[in-house]
Coordinates of C-alpha atoms in Angstrom, one line a residue:
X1 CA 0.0 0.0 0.0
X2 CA 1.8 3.4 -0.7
X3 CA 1.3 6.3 1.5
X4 CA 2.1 9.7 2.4
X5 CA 2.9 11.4 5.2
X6 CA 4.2 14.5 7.2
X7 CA 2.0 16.6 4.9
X8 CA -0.7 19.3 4.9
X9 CA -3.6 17.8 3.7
X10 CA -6.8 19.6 2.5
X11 CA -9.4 17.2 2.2
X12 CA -12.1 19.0 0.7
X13 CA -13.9 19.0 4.0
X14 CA -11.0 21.0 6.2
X15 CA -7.7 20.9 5.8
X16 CA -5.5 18.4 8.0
X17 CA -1.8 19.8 9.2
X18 CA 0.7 16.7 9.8
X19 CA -1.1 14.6 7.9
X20 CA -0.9 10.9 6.1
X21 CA -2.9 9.3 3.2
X22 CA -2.6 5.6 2.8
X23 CA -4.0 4.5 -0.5
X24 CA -3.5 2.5 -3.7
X25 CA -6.0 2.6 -6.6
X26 CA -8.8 4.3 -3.4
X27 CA -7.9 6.1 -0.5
X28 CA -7.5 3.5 2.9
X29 CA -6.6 6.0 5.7
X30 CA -6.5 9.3 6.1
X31 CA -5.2 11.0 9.7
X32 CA -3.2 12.9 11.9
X33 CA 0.8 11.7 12.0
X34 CA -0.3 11.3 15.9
X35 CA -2.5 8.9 14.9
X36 CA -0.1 7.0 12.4
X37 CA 0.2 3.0 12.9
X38 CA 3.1 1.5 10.3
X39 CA 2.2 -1.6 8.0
X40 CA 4.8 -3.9 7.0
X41 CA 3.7 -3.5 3.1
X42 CA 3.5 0.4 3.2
X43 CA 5.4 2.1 0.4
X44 CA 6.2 5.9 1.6
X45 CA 6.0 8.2 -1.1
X46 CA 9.0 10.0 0.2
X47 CA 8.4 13.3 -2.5
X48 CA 5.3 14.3 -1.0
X49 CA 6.8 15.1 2.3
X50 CA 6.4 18.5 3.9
X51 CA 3.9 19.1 0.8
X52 CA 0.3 20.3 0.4
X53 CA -1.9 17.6 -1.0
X54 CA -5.4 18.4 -2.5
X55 CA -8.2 16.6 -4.1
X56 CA -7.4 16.0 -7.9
X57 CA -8.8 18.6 -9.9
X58 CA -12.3 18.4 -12.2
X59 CA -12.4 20.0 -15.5
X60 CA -16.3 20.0 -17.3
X61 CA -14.6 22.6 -19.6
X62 CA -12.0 21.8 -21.8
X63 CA -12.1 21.9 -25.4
X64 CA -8.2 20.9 -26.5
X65 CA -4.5 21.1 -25.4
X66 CA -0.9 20.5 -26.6
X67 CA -1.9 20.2 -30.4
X68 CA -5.5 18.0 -29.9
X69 CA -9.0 18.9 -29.7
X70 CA -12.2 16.7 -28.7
X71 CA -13.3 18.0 -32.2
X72 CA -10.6 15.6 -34.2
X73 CA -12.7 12.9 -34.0
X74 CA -10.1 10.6 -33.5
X75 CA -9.7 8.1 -30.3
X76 CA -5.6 7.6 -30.1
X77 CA -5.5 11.9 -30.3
X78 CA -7.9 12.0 -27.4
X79 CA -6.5 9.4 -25.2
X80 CA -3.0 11.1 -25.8
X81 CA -4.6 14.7 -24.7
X82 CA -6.4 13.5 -21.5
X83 CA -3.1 11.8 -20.4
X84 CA -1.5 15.1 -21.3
X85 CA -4.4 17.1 -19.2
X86 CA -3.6 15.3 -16.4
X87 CA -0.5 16.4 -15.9
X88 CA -1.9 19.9 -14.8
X89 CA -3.2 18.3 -12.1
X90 CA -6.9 17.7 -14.3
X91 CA -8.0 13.7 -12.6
X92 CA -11.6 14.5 -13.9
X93 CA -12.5 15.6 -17.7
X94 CA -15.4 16.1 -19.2
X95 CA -14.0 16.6 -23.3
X96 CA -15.8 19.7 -24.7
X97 CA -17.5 20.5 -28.0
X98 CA -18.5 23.0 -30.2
X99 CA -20.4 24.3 -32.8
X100 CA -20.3 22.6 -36.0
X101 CA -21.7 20.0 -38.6
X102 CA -23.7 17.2 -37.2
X103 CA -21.7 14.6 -38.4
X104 CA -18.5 16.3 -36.7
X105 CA -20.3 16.1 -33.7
X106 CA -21.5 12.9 -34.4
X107 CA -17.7 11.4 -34.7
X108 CA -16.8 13.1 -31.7
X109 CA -19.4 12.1 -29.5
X110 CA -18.5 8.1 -30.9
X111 CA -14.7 8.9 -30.5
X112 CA -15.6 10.0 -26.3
X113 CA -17.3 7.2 -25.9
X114 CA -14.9 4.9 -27.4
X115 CA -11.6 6.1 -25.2
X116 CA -14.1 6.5 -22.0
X117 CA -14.3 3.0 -22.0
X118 CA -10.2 2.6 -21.1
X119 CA -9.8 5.7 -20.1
X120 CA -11.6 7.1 -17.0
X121 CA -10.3 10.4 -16.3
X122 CA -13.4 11.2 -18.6
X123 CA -16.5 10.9 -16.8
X124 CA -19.0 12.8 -19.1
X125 CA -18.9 15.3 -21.7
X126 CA -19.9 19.2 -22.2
X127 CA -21.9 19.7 -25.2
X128 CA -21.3 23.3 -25.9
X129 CA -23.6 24.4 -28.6
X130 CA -24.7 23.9 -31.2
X131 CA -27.8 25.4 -29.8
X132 CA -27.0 29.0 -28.8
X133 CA -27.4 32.4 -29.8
X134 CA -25.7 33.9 -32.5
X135 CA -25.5 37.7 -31.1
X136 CA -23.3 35.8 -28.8
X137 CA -21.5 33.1 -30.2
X138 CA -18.1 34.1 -29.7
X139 CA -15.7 31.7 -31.2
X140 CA -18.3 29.4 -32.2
X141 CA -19.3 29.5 -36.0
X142 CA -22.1 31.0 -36.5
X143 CA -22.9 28.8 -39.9
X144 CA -23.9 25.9 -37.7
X145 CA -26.0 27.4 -35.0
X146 CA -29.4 25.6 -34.6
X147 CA -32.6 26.3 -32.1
X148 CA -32.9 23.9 -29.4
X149 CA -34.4 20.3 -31.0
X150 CA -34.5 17.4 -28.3
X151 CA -34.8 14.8 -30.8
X152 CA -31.4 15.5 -31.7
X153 CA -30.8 16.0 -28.3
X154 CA -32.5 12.6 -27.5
X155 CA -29.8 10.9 -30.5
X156 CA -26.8 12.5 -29.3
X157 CA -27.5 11.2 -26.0
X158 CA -27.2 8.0 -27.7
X159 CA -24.4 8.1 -29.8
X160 CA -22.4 9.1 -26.6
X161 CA -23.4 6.5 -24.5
X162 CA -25.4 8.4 -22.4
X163 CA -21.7 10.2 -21.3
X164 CA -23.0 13.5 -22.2
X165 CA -23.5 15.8 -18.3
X166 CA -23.9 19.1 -19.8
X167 CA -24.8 21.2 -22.1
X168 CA -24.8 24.9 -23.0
X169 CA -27.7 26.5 -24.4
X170 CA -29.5 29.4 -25.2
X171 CA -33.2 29.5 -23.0
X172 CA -34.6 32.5 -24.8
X173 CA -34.6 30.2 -28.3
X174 CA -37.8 27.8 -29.6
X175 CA -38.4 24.5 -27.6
X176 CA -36.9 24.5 -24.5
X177 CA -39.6 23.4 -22.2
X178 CA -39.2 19.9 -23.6
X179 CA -35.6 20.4 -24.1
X180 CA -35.0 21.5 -20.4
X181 CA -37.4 18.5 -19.4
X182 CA -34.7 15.8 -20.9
X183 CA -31.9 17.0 -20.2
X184 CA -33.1 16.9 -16.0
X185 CA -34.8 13.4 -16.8
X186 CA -31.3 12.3 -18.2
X187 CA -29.5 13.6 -15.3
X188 CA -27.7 16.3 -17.9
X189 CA -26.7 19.7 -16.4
X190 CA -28.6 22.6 -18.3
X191 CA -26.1 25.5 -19.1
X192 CA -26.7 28.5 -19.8
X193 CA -24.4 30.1 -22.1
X194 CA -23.8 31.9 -25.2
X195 CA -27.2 33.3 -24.4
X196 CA -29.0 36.9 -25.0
X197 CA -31.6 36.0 -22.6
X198 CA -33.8 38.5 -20.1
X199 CA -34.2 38.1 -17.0
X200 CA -37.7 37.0 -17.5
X201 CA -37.2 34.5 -19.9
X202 CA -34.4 33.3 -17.5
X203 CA -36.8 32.6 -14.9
X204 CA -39.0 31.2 -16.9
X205 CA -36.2 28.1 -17.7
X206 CA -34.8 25.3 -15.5
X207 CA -31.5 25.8 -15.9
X208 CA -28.9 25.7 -12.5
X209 CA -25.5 26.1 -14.3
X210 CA -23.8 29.1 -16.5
X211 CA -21.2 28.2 -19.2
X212 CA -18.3 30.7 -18.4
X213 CA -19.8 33.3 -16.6
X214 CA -19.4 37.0 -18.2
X215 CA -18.4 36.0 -21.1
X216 CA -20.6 35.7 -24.4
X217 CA -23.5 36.0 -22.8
X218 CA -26.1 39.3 -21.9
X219 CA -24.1 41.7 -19.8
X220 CA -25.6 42.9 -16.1
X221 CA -27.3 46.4 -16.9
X222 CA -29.2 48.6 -14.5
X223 CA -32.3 48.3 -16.6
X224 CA -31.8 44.4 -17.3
X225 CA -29.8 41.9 -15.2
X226 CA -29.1 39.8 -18.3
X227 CA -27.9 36.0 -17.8
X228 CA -24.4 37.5 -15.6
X229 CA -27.1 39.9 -13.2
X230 CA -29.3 36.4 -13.1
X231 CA -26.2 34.2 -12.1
X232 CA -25.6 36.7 -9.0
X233 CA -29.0 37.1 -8.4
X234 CA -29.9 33.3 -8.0
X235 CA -27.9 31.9 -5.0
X236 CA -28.6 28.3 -6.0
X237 CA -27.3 28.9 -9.4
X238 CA -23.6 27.9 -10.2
X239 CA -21.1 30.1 -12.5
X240 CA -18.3 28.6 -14.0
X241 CA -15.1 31.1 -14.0
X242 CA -11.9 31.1 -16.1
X243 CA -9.3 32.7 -14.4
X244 CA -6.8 33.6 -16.2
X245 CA -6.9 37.3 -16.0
X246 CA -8.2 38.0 -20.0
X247 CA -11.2 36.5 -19.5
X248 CA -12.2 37.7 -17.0
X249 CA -10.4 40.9 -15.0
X250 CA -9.6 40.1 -11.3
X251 CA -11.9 42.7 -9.8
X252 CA -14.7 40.9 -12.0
X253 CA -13.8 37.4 -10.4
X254 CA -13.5 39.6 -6.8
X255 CA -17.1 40.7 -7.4
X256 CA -18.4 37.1 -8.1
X257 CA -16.5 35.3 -5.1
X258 CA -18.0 38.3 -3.0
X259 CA -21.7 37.5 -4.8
X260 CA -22.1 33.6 -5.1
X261 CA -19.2 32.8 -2.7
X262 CA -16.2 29.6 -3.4
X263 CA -19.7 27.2 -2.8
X264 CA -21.5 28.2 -6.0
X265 CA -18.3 28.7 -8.7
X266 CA -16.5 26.7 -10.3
X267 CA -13.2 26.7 -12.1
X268 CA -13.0 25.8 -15.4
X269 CA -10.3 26.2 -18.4
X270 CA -12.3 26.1 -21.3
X271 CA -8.2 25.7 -23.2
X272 CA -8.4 25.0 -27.2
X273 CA -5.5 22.9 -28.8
X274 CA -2.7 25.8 -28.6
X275 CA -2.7 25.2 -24.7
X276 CA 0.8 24.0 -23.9
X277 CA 2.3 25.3 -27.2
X278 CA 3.3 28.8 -26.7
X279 CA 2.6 31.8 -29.0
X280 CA 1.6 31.1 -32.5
X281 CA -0.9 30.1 -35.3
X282 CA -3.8 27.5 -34.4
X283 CA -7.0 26.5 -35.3
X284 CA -10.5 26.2 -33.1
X285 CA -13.6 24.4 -35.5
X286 CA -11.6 25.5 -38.8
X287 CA -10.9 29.0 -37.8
X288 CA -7.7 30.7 -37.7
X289 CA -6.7 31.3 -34.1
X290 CA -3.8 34.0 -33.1
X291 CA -2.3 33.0 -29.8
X292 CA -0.1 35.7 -28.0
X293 CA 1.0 36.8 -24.8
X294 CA -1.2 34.2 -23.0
X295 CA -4.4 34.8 -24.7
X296 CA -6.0 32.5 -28.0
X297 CA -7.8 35.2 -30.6
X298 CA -10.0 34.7 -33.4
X299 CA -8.7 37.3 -36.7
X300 CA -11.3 39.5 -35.9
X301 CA -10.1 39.5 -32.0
X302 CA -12.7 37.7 -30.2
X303 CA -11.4 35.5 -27.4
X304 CA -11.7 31.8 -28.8
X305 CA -11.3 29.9 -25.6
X306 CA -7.9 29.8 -23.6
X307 CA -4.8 28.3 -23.4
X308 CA -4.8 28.4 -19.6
X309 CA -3.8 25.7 -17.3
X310 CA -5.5 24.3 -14.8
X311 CA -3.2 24.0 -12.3
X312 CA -2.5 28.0 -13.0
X313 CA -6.6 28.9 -12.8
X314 CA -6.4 27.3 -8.8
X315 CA -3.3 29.6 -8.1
X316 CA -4.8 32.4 -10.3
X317 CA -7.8 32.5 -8.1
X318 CA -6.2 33.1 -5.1
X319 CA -3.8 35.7 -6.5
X320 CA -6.7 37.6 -8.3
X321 CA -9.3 37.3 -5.1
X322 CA -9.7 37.0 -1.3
X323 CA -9.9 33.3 -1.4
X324 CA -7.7 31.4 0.0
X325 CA -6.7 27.4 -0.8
X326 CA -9.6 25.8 1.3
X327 CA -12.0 27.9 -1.0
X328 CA -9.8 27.2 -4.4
X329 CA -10.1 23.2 -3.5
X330 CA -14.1 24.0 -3.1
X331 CA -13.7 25.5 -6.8
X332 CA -11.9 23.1 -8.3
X333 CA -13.1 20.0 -7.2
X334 CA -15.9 19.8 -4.3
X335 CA -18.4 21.7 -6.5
X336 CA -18.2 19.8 -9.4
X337 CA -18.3 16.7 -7.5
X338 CA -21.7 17.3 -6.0
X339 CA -22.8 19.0 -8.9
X340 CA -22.5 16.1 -11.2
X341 CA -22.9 13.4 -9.0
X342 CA -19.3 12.2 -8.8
X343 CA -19.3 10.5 -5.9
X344 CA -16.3 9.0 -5.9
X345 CA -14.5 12.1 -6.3
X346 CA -13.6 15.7 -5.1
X347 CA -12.7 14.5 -1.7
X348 CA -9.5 13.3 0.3
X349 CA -11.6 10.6 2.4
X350 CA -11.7 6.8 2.8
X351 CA -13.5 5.0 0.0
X352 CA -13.0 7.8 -3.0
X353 CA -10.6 7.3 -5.4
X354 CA -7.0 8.2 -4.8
X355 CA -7.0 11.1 -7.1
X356 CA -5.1 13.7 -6.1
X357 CA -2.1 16.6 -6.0
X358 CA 1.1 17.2 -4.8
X359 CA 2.0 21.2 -4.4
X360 CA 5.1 22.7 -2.6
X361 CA 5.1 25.2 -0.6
X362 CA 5.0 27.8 -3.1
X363 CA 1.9 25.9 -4.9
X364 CA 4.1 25.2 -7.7
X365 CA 2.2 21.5 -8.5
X366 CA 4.6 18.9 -8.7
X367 CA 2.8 15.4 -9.5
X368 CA -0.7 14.2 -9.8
X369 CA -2.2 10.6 -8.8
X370 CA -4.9 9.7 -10.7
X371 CA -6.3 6.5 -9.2
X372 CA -3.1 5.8 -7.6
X373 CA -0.8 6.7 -10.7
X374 CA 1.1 9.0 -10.5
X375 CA 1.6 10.9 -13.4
X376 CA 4.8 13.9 -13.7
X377 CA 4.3 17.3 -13.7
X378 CA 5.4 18.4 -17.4
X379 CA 7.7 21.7 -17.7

């Protein structure tokens, strides 16, 4: 059994100081070093010592990274990129889409399934688009932008093996009564995101989650809230944040940790395939994507996602607000957990599985277990 010990532990329900782990492919033991009783097979982990350990990290926003995208359609790419995600600390994935032909989506869907089935960092997928709005697309094309249609909703759900968790949508488009209705039948998240939406027609829908909040979506106003004035207003409503700064300025993450508090946000990356690669030409669903200084542009200088790091978005939060790592852990893992049913995950606690990761002192991350394996942090 391997173990760790002499460390700072934060379980996702407290933090424990002089702490050890015992685990293998699930956690065994977790407790105070007081409390510590050697076993004859115990393997000690000697690199985590006098580190900070937290639960492994839960991604239901990630498009691409390192050269792939979920949009390639093609099952030894993905594998390759989830392994690669892991290394910034990601132990949960849910593989995103976009807009584009049916068929593409289609293949992609097949292709999730496919590598889900050997490899279980992904545990459902975030259908983003194709039905949104097109005053707010963003990055999305805007030639394969549909209404809301739950038959195809209904065969999608299929294709992917019923993998698919959530999906972003507009509420203020055709259909979404019997839209909404599957999606909570089905146990899917409803998103909203990429949306023009009012208030009123906001309240009028069923939907508990908002695809990056801030961006492409209706802006707060003091005449009309919009879908951002809606997330603040609505405690029981969760926004998704990417913090890297571009996306959203740090006084506007300040103002949502001081509105919904680390409970109702979570931290996503929502990275494109140029993540990892530095500055340069790329591509997001066929278009030309600029990436400089740390931020991925379309030609005509829309953001088109990020290239942002996961393991930089937890330290990002707590450079760019008030929160400290007890709230970061609840932001990038605990939330997502309960939000999507994960119940083996987002907690450091006997019986969940032995994802987690290893930060020094600095909260420079240094290695990730996923299931007990450990995987190096890539420079």
């Amino acid at each position: 059994m391997k173990i760790i010990k002499d460390v700072t532990l934060y379980t996702g329900n407290g933090h424990i100081e002089d702490a050890f782990m015992r685990f293998d492919k699930t956690i065994q033991q977790v407790g105070y070093m007081a409390d510590y009783q050697p076993k004859p097979d115990d393997v000690v982990i000697t690199e985590a010592s006098h580190k900070i350990i937290v639960p492994g990290f839960i991604d239901v926003h990630k498009h691409g990274g390192y050269g792939f995208d979920t949009m390639d359609g093609d099952p030894e790419k993905l594998n390759q990129m989830v392994n690669r995600m892991v290394t910034e600390g990601i132990t949960t994935l849910f593989p995103t889409t976009m807009t584009q032909t049916k068929e593409n989506i289609e293949q992609a869907l097949r292709v999730i399934d496919e590598v889900a089935a050997y490899n279980p960092v992904i545990q459902g997928i975030h259908l983003e688009g194709p039905f949104i709005n097109k005053a707010f697309m963003g990055a999305q094309p805007e030639a394969y932008i549909i209404d809301p249609n739950v038959d195809l909703l209904e065969r999608w759900y299929a294709l992917s093996g019923q993998r698919i968790r959530l999906v972003t949508y507009a509420p203020e488009n055709g259909g979404i009564p019997e839209f909404e209705q599957f999606m909570l039948d089905h146990h899917i998240v409803p998103s909203i995101g990429h949306s023009n939406a009012t208030r009123a027609q906001l309240l009028a829908s069923r939907a508990h989650h908002v695809t990056h909040l801030y961006n492409a979506q209706s802006p707060m106003h003091h005449r009309e809230p919009g879908v951002t004035g809606h997330a603040m207003l609505e405690s029981e409503i969760t926004g998704e944040l990417i913090a890297d700064g571009y996306h959203v300025v740090p006084d506007m993450l300040q103002l949502a940790y001081n509105i919904k508090g680390a409970k109702h946000l979570e931290l996503v990356t929502d990275s494109m395939r140029a993540e990892g690669l530095g500055d340069g030409q790329s591509e997001l669903g066929g278009q030309k994507v600029i990436v400089k200084d740390k931020q991925a542009r379309l030609e005509n200088g829309h953001l088109a996602g990020s290239v942002l790091a996961f393991d930089d978005a937890f330290v990002n939060i707590q450079k760019f607000t008030t929160a400290d790592i007890e709230d970061a852990v609840q932001m990038s893992a605990v939330n997502q957990a309960r939000e999507f049913n994960l119940t083996q995950k987002g907690e450091l606690s006997a019986g969940k599985d032995a994802d987690f990761n290893i930060f020094d002192n600095h909260l420079n991350l240094q290695a990730t277990y996923s299931y007990g394996r450990r995987f190096a942090r890539e420079v």
